[in-house]
Short mmCIF file of C-alpha atoms (C1' of nucleotides) in Angstrom, two decimals:
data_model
loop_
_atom_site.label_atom_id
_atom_site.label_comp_id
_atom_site.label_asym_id
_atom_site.label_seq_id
_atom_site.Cartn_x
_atom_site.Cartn_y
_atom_site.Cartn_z
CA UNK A 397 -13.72 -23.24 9.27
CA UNK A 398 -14.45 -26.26 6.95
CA UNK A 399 -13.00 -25.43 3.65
CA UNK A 400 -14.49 -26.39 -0.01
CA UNK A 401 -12.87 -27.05 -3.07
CA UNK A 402 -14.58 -25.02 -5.54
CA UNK A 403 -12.88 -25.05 -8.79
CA UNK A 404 -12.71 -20.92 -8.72
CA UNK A 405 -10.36 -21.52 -5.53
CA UNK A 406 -8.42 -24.01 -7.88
CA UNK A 407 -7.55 -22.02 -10.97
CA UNK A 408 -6.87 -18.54 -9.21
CA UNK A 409 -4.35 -20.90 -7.44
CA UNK A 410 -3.01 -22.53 -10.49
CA UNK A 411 -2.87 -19.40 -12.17
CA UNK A 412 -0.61 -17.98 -9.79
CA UNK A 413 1.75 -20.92 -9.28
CA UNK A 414 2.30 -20.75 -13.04
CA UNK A 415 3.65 -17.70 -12.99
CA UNK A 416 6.54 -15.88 -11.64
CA UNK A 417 5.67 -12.06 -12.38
CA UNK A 418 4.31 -11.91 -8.73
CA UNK A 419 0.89 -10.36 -10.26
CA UNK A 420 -1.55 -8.11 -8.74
CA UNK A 421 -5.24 -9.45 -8.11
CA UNK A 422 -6.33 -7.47 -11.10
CA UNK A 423 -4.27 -9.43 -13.23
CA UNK A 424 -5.12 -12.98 -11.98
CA UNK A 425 -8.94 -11.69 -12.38
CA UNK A 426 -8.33 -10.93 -15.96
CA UNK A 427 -6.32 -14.79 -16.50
CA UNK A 428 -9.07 -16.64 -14.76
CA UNK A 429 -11.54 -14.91 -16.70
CA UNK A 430 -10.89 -17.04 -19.32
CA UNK A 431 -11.59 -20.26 -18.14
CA UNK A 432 -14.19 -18.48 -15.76
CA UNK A 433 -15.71 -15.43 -17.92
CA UNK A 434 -18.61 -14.61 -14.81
CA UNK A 435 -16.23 -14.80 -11.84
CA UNK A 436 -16.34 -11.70 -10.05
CA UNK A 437 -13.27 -9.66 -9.05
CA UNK A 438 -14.79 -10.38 -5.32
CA UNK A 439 -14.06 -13.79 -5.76
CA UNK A 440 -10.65 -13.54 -6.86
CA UNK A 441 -10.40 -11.24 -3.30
CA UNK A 442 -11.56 -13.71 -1.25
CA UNK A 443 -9.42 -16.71 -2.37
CA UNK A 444 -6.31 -14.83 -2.15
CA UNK A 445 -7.63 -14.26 1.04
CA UNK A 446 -7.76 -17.96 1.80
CA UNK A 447 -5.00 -18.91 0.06
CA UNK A 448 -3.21 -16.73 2.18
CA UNK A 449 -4.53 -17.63 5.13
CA UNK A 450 -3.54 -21.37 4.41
CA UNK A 451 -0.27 -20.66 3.75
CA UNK A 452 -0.52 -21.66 0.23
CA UNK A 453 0.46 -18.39 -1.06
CA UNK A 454 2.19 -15.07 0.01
CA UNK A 455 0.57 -11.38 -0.35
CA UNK A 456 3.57 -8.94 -1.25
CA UNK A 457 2.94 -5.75 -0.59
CA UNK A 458 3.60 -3.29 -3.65
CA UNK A 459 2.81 0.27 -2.58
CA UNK A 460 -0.72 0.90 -2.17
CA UNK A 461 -1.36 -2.43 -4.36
CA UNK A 462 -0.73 -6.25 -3.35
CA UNK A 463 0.86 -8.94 -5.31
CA UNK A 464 1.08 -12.67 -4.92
CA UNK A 465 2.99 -15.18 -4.98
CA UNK A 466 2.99 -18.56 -4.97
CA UNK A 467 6.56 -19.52 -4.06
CA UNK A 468 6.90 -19.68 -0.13
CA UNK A 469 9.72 -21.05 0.35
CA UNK A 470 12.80 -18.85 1.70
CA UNK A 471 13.51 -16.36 -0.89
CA UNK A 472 13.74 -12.71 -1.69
CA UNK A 473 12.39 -10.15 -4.31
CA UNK A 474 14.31 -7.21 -6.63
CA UNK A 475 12.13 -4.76 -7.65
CA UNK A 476 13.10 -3.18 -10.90
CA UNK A 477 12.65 1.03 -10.91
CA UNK A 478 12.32 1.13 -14.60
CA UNK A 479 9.83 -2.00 -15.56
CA UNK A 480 8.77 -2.08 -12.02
CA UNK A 481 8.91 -5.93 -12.48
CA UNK A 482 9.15 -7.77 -9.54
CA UNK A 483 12.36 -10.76 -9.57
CA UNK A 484 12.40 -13.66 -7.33
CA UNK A 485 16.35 -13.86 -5.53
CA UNK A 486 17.69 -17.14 -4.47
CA UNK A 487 18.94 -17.25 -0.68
CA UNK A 488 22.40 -18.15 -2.31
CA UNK A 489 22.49 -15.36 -4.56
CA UNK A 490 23.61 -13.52 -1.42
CA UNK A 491 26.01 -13.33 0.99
CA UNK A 492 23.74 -11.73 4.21
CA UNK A 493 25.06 -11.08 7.92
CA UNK A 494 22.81 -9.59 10.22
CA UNK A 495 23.65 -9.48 13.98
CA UNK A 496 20.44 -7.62 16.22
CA UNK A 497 21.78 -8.27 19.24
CA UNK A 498 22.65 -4.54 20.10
CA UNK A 499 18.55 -4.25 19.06
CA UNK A 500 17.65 -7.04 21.79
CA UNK A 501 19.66 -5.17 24.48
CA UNK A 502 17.13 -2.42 23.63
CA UNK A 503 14.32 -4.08 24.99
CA UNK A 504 13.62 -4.79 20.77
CA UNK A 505 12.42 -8.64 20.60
CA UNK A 506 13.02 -8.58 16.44
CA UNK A 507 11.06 -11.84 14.88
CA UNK A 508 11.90 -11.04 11.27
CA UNK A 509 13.04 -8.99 8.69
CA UNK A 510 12.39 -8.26 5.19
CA UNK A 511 14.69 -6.93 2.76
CA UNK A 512 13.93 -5.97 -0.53
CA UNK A 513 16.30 -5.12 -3.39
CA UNK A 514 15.82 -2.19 -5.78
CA UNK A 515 17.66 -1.25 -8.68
CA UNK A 516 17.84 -2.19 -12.76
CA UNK A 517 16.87 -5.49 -13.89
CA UNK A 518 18.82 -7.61 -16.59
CA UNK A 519 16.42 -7.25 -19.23
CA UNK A 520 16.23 -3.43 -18.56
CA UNK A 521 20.12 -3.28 -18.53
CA UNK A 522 20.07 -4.75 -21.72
CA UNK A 523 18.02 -2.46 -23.54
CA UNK A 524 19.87 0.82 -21.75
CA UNK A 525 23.16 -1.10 -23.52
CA UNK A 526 21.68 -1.14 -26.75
CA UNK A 527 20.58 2.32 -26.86
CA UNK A 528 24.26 3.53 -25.49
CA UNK A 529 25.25 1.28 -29.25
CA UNK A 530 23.21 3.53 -31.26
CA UNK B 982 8.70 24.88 -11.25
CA UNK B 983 8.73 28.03 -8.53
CA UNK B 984 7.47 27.04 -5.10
CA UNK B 985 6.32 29.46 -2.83
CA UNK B 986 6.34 29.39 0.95
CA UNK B 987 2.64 28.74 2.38
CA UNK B 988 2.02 28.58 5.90
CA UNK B 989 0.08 25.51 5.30
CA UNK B 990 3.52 23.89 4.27
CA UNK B 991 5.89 25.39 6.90
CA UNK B 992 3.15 23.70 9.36
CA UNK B 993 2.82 20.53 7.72
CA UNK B 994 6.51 20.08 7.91
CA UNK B 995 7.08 21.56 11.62
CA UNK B 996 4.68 19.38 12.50
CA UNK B 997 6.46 16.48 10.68
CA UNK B 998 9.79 17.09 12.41
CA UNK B 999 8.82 17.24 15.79
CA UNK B 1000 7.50 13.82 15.89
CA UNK B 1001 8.98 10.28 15.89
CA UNK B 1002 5.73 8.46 15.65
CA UNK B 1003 6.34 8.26 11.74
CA UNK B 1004 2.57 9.47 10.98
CA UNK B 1005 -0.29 8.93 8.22
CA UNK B 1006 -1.63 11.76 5.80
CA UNK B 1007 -4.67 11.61 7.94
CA UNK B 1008 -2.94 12.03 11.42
CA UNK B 1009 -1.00 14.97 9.98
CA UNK B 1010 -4.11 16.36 8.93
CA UNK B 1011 -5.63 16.41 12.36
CA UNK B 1012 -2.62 18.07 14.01
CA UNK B 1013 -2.56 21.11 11.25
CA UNK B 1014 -5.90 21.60 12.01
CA UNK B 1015 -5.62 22.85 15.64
CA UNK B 1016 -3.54 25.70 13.74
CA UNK B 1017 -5.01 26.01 10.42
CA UNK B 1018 -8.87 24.79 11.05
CA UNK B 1019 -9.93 25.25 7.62
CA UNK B 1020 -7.02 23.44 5.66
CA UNK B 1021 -7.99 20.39 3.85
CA UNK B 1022 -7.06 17.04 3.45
CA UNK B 1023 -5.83 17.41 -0.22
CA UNK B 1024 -3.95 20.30 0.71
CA UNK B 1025 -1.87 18.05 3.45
CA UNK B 1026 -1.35 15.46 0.30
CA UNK B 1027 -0.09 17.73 -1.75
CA UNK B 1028 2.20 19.42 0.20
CA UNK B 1029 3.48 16.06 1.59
CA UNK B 1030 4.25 15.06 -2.36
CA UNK B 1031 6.16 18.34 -2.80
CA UNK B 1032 8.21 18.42 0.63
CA UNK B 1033 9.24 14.48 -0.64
CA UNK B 1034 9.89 15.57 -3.97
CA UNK B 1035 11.94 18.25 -2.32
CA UNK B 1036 13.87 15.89 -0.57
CA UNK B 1037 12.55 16.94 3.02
CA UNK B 1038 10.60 14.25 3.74
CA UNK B 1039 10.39 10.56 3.32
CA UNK B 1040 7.29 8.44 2.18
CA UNK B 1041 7.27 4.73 4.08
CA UNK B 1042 4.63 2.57 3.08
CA UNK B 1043 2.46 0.70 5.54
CA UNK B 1044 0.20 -1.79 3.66
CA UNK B 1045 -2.15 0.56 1.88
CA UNK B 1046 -1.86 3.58 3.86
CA UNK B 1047 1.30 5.88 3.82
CA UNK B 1048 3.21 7.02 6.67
CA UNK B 1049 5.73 10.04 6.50
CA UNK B 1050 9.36 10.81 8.04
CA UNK B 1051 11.20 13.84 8.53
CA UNK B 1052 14.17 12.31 8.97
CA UNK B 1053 15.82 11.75 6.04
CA UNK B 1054 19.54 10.49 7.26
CA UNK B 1055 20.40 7.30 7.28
CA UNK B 1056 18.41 4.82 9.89
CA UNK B 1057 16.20 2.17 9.19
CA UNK B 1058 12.92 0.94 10.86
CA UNK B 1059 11.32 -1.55 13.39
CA UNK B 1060 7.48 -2.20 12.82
CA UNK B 1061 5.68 -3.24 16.08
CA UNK B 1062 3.32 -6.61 15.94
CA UNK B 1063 1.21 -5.53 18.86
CA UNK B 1064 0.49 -1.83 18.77
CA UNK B 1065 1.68 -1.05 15.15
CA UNK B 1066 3.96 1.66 15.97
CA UNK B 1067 7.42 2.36 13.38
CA UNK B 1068 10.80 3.19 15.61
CA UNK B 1069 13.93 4.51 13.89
CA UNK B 1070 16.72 2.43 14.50
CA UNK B 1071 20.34 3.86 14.28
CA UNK B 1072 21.98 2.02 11.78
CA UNK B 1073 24.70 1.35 14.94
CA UNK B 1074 22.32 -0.34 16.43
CA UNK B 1075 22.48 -3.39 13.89
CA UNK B 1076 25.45 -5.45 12.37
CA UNK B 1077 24.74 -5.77 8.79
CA UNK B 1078 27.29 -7.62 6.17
CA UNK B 1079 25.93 -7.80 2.68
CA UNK B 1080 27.33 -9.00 -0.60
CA UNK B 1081 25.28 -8.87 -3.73
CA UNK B 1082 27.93 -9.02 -6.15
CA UNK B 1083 26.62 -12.35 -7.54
CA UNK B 1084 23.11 -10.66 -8.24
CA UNK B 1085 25.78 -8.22 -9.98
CA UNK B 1086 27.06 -10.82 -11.44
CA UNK B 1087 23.35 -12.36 -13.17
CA UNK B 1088 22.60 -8.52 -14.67
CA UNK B 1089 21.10 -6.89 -11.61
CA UNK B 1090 22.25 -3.75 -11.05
CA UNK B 1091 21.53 -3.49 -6.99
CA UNK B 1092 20.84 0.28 -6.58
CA UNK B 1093 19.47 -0.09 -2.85
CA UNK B 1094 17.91 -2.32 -0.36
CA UNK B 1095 15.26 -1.82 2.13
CA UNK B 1096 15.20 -3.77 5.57
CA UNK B 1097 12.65 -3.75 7.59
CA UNK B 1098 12.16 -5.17 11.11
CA UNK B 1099 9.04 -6.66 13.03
CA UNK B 1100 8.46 -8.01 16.39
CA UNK B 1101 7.57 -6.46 19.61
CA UNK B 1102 8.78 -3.24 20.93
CA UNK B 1103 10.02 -2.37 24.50
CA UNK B 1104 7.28 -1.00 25.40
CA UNK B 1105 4.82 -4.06 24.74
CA UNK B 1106 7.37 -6.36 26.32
CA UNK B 1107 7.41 -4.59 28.98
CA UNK B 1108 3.33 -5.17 29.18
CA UNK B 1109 3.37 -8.77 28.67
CA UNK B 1110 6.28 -8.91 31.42
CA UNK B 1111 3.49 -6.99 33.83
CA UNK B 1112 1.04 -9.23 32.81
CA UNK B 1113 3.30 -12.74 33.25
CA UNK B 1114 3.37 -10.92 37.50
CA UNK B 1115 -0.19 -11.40 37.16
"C1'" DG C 1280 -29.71 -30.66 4.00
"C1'" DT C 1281 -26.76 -27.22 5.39
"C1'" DA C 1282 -23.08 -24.34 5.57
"C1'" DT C 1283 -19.69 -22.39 2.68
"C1'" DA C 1284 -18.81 -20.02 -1.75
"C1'" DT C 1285 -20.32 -17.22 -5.49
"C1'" DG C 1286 -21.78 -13.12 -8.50
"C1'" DC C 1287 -23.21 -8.74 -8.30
"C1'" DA C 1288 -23.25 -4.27 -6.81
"C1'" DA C 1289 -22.78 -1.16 -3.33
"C1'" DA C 1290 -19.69 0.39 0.35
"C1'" DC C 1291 -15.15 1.60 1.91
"C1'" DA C 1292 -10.63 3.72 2.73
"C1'" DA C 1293 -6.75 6.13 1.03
"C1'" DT C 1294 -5.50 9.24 -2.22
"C1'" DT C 1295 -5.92 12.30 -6.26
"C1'" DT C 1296 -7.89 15.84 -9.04
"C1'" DG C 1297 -10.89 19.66 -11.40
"C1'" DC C 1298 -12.34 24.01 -10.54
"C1'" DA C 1299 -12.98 28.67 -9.06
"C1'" DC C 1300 -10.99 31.66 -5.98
"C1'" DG C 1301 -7.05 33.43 -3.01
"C1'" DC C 1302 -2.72 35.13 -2.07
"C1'" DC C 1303 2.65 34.91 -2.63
"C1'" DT C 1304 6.24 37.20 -5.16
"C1'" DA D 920 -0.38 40.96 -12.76
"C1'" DG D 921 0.52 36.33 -13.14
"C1'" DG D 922 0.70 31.94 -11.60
"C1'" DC D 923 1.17 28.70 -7.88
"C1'" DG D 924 -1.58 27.12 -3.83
"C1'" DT D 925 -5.93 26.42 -1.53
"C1'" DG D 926 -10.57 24.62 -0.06
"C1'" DC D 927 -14.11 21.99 -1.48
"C1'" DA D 928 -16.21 18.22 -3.41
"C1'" DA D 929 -16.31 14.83 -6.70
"C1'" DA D 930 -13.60 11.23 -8.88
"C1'" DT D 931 -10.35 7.27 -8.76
"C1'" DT D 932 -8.16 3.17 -7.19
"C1'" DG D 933 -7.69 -0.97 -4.67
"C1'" DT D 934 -10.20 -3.76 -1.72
"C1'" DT D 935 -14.05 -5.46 1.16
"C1'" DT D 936 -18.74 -6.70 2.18
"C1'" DG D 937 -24.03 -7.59 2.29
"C1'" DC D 938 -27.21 -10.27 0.17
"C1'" DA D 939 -29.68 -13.66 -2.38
"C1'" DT D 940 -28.56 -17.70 -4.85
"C1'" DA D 941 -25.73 -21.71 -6.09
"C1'" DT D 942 -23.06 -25.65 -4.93
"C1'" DA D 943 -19.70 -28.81 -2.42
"C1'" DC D 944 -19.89 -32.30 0.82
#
DNA sequence: GTATATGCAAACAATTTGCACGCCT
DNA sequence: AGGCGTGCAAATTGTTTGCATATAC
């Protein structure tokens, strides 16, 4: 399909590469709004959508909701259980061996993998040390 | 608070446990109803969020729908690209080294990680290898 | 000019919830 | 008897879609 560059398409995109807090489509809606008061929430849908589909952007799935993001290079994501904030982690930030060779033998053909961290954030951490001070 | 022991629960759960194919709310709901033909839908949701707040079951999400495990030892999971169906996986079954303790190190406090797998199961390999005879 | 994109609102799918009644304990 | 659980239907949430109009190319 011939693509147009519509500048709806180009600040939903901009929006989200300025940004690290992997947001949900609500929450681009409600930035683009801004510059873009009439766009509809349908809009914002279908650019993700396209943005997606181009490779420009990644959907993360959060639960039930998505979130985006607009880094795609190789890198992986901490989720934090008390702000539910969502981290970006640097490939070198760990130290990962996985062999799935036993899997193969299986009759498995694994193409990927995704692994996501959970736990307590820095800034969260921070704030549970300052209440232990008081 | 005091749970009581309803048949719609005992069957929800038997039903859970003596499957593998790591089912939705809504397939659940279909099986229960060849014993209990009047049970509804919310009544499988809510007894599916007590038996996981119980610790008998486990919640896996699958894009926007929710799929449900009674096994709740260790193992992880292999996601199927072609027919979409979720396999356990033994953890013997794959080699995993992992060392976070430079996230440690930036403030994260790593409480768990999720890894998923995708690709194509035996049984669609198996298919294509048919098909390849053709 | 023409096909793609938009705004709007309605439709959808998965899940949750309010309510009156039912049935464990 | 008292309160948790149920069935039913309506409500909610996140997302998609049909349609008439607008706009990029």
């Amino acid at each position: 399909m011939q693509r147009r560059n519509t500048s709806q398409r180009k600040i939903i995109y901009d929006i989200l590469k300025s940004t690290d807090v992997h947001p949900t489509a609500d929450w681009i809606y409600e930035k683009v709004r801004k510059y873009i008061p009439n766009i509809s929430l349908g809009t914002v849908y279908r650019n993700l959508k396209v943005l997606k589909e181009e490779g420009y952007i990644l959907e993360i799935s959060d639960g039930k909701q998505s979130r985006f993001d607009a880094r795609t290079d190789d890198h992986l994501h901490f989720k934090c259980d008390l702000c539910n904030n969502v981290y970006d982690i640097e490939p070198s930030d760990i130290n990962l061996q996985l062999d799935t060779s036993s899997l193969e033998k299986k009759g498995f053909k694994v193409c990927r993998y995704d692994i996501e961290f959970y736990g307590i954030c820095r800034k969260c951490n921070k704030e549970r040390e300052v209440e232990k001070d008081n």
